[in-house]
mmCIF file of C-alpha atoms and ligand atoms in Angstrom:
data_model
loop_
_atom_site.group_PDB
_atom_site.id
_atom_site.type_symbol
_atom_site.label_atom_id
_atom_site.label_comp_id
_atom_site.label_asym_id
_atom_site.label_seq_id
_atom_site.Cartn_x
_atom_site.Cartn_y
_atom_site.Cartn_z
ATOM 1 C CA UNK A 233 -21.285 74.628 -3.308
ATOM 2 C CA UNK A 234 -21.241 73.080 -0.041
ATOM 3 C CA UNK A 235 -24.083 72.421 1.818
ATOM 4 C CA UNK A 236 -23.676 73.123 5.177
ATOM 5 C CA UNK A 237 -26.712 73.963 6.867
ATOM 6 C CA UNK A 238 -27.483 70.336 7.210
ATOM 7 C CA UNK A 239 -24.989 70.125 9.865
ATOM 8 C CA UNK A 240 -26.981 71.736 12.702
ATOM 9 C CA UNK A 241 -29.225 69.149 13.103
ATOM 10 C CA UNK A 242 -27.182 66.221 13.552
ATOM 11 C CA UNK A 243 -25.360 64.197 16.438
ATOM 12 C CA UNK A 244 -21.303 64.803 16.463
ATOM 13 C CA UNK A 245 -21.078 61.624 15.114
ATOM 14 C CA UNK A 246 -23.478 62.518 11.861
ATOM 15 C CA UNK A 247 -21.097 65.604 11.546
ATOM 16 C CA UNK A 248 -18.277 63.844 11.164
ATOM 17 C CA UNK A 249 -19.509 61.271 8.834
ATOM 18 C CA UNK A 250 -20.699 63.909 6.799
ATOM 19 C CA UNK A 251 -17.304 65.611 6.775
ATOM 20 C CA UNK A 252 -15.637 62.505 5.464
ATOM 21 C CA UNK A 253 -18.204 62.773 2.740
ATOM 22 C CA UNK A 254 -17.811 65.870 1.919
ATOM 23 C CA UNK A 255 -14.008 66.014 1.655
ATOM 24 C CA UNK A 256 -14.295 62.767 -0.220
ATOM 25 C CA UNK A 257 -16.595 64.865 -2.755
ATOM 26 C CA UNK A 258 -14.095 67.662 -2.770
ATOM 27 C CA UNK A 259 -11.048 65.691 -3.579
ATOM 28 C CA UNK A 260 -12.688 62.989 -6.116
ATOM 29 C CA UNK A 261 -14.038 66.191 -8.068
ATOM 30 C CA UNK A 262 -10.771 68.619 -7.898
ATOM 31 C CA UNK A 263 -7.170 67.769 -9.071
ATOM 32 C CA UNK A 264 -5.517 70.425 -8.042
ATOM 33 C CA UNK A 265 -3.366 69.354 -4.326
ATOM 34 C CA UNK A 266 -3.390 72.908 -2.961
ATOM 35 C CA UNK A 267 -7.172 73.585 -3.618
ATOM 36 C CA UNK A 268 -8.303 70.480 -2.215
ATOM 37 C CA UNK A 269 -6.523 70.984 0.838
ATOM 38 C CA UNK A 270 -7.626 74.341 1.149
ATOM 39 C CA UNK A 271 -11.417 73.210 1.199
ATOM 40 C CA UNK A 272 -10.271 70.207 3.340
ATOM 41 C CA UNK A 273 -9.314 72.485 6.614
ATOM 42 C CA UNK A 274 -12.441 74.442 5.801
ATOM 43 C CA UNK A 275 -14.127 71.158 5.922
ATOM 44 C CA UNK A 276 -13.057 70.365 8.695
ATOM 45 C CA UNK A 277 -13.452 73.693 10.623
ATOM 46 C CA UNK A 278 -17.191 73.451 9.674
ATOM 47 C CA UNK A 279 -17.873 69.880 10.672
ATOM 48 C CA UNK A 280 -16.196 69.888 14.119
ATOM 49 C CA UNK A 281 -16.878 71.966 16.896
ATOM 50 C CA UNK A 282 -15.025 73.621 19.653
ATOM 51 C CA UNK A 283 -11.685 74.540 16.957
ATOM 52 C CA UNK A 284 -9.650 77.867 16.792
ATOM 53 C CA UNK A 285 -7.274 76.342 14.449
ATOM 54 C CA UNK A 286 -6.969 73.383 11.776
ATOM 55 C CA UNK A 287 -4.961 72.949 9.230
ATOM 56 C CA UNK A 288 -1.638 71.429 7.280
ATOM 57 C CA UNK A 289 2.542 71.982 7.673
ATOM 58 C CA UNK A 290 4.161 70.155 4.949
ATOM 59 C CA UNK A 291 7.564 68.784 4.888
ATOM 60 C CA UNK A 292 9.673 70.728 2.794
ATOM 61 C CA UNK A 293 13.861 70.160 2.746
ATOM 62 C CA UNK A 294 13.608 68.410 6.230
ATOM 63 C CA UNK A 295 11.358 70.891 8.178
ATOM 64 C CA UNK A 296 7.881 71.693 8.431
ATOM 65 C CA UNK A 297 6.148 74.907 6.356
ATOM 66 C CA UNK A 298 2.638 75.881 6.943
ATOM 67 C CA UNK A 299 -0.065 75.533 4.832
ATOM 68 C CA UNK A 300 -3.560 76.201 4.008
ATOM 69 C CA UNK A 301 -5.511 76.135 7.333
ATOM 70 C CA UNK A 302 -8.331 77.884 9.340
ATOM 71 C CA UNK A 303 -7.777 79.864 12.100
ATOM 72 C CA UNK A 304 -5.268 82.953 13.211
ATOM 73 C CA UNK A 305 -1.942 83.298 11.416
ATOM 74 C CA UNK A 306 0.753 80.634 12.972
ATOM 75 C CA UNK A 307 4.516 80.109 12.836
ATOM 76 C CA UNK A 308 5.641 79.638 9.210
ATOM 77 C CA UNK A 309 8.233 76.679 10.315
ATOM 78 C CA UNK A 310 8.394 73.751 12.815
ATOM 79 C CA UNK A 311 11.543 71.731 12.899
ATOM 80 C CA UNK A 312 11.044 67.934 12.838
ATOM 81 C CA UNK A 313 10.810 66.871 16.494
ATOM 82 C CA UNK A 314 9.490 70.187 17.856
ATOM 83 C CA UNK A 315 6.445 70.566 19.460
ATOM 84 C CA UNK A 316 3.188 68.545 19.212
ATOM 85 C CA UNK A 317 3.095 69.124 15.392
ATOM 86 C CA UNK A 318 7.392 67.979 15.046
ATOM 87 C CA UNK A 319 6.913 65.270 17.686
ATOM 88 C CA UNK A 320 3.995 63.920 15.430
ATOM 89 C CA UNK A 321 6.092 63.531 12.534
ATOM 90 C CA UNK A 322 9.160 62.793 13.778
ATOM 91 C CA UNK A 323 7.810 59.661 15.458
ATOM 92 C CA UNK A 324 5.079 59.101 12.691
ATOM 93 C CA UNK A 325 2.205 58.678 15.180
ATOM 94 C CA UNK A 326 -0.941 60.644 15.970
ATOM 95 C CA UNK A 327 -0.866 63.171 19.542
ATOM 96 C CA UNK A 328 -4.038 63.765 21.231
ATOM 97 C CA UNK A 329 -3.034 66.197 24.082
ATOM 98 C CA UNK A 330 -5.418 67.030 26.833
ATOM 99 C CA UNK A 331 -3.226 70.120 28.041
ATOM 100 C CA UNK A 332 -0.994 71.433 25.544
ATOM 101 C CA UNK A 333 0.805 73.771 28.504
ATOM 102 C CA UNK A 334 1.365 69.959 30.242
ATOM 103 C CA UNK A 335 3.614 69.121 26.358
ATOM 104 C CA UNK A 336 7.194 69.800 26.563
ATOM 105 C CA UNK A 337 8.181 71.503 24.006
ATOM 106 C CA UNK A 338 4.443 72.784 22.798
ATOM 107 C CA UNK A 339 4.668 75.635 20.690
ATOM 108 C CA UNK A 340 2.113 77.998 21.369
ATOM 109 C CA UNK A 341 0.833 79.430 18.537
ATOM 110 C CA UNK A 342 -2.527 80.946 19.279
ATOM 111 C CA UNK A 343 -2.535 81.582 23.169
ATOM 112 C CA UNK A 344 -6.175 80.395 22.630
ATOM 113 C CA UNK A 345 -5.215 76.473 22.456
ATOM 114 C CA UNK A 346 -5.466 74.475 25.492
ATOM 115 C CA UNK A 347 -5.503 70.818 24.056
ATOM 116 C CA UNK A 348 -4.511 69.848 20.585
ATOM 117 C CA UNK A 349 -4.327 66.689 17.966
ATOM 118 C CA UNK A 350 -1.969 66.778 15.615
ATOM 119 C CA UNK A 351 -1.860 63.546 13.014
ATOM 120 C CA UNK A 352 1.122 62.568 10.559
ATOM 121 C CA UNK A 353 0.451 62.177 6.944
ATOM 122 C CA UNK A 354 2.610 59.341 5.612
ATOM 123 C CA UNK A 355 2.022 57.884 2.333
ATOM 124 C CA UNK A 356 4.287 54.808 0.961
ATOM 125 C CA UNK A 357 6.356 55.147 4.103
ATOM 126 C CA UNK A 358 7.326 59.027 3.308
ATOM 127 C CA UNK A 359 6.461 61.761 5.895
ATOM 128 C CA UNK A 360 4.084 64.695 3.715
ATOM 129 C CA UNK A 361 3.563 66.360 6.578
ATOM 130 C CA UNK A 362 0.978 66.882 9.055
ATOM 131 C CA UNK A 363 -2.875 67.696 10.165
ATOM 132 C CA UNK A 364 -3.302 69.464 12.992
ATOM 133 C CA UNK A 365 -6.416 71.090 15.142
ATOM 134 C CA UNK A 366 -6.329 73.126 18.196
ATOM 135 C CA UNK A 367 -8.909 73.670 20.419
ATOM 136 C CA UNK A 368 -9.503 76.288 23.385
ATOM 137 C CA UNK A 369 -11.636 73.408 25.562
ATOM 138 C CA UNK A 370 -8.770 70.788 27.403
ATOM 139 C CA UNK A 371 -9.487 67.816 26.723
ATOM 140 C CA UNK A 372 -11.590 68.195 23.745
ATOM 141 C CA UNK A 373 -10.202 65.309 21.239
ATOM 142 C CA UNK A 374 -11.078 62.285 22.065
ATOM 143 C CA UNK A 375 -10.892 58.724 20.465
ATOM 144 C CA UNK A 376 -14.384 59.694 18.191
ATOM 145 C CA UNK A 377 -12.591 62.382 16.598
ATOM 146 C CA UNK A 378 -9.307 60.669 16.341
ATOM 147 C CA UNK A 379 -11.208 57.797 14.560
ATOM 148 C CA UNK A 380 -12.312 60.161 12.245
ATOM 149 C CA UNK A 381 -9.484 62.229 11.833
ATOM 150 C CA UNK A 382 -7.556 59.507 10.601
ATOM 151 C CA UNK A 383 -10.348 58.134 8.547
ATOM 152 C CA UNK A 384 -10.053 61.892 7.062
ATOM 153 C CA UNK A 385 -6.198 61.329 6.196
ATOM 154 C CA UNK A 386 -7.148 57.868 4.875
ATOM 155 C CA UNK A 387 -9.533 59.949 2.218
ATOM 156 C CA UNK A 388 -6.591 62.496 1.405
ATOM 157 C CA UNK A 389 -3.805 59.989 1.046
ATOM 158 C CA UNK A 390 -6.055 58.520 -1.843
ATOM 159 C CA UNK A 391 -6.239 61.371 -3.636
ATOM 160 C CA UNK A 392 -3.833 63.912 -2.951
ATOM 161 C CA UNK A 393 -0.394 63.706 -4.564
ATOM 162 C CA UNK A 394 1.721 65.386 -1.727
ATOM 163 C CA UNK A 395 4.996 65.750 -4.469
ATOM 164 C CA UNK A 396 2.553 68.365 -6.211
ATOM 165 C CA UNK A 397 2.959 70.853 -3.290
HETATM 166 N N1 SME B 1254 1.046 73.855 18.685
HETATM 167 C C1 SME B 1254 1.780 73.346 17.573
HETATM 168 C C2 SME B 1254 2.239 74.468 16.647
HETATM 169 C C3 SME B 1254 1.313 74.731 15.537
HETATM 170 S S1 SME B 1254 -0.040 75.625 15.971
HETATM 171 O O1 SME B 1254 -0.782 74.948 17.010
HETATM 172 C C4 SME B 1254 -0.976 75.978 14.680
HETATM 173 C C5 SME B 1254 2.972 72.549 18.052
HETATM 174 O O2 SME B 1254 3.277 72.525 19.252
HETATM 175 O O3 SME B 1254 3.632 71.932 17.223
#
């Protein structure tokens, strides 16, 4: 069982050390892709404040398909290109966006989100998809949680084999 309670007493920075723990305890413990994932947006939901929404789309014949993830239900597809979460893996880098309604393209999933992070997962130069968190607070990501958010796609690109999915 997790242990969460811990997590109210210490600094953002404790929280998200602990999250990279904790996912790293998940995933070094689990085999199965889908589970692990699963706990890993719940993970992350718990460790990081200020989210309505984080989770995973996964490439799947060219486009991206949602998967497991915290929050309100969101669109099912997102073409390559499209959006924060399309943009992301289309150019295979990370988008920290202060104002999603400043994005071109943005797709507005809960009406809640006003800035947004979205990272690519890329593993032996293949595109598995995507992580993505939205927040209702502009401005909310900065380059702490990007740090860690990447750290936290470090962790799942050593255990997670994406071609299970
Ligand atoms: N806002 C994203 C769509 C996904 S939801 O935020 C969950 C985008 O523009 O790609």
């Amino acid at each position: 069982m997790f242990k969460l309670d811990a997590l109210s007493k210490m600094t953002t920075e404790e929280k998200y050390k602990y999250m990279l723990i904790l996912v790293e305890g998940q995933c070094s413990s689990e085999k199965d892709a889908l589970a692990n994932l699963s706990n890993a947006s719940a993970i992350i939901k718990s460790c990081m404040d200020k989210l309505n929404w984080a989770g995973f789309y996964f490439m799947r014949s060219g486009e991206l398909v949602l998967g497991p993830f915290q929050g309100l239900p969101a669109c099912n597809r997102i073409a390559v290109g499209k959006g924060v979460c399309g943009t992301a893996a289309a150019e295979r880098k990370i988008q920290r966006i202060a104002n999603v309604h400043d994005f071109p393209g943005h797709i507005a999933c809960d009406s809640a989100s006003n800035s947004e992070i979205v990272l690519p997962i890329v593993k032996d130069n293949v595109v598995y998809g995507v992580l993505d968190l939205d927040s209702p607070e502009l401005n909310r990501f900065t380059e702490l949680e990007e740090q860690y958010l990447a750290k936290f796609v470090d962790k799942l690109n050593k255990y997670i084999n994406w071609d299970e999915l």
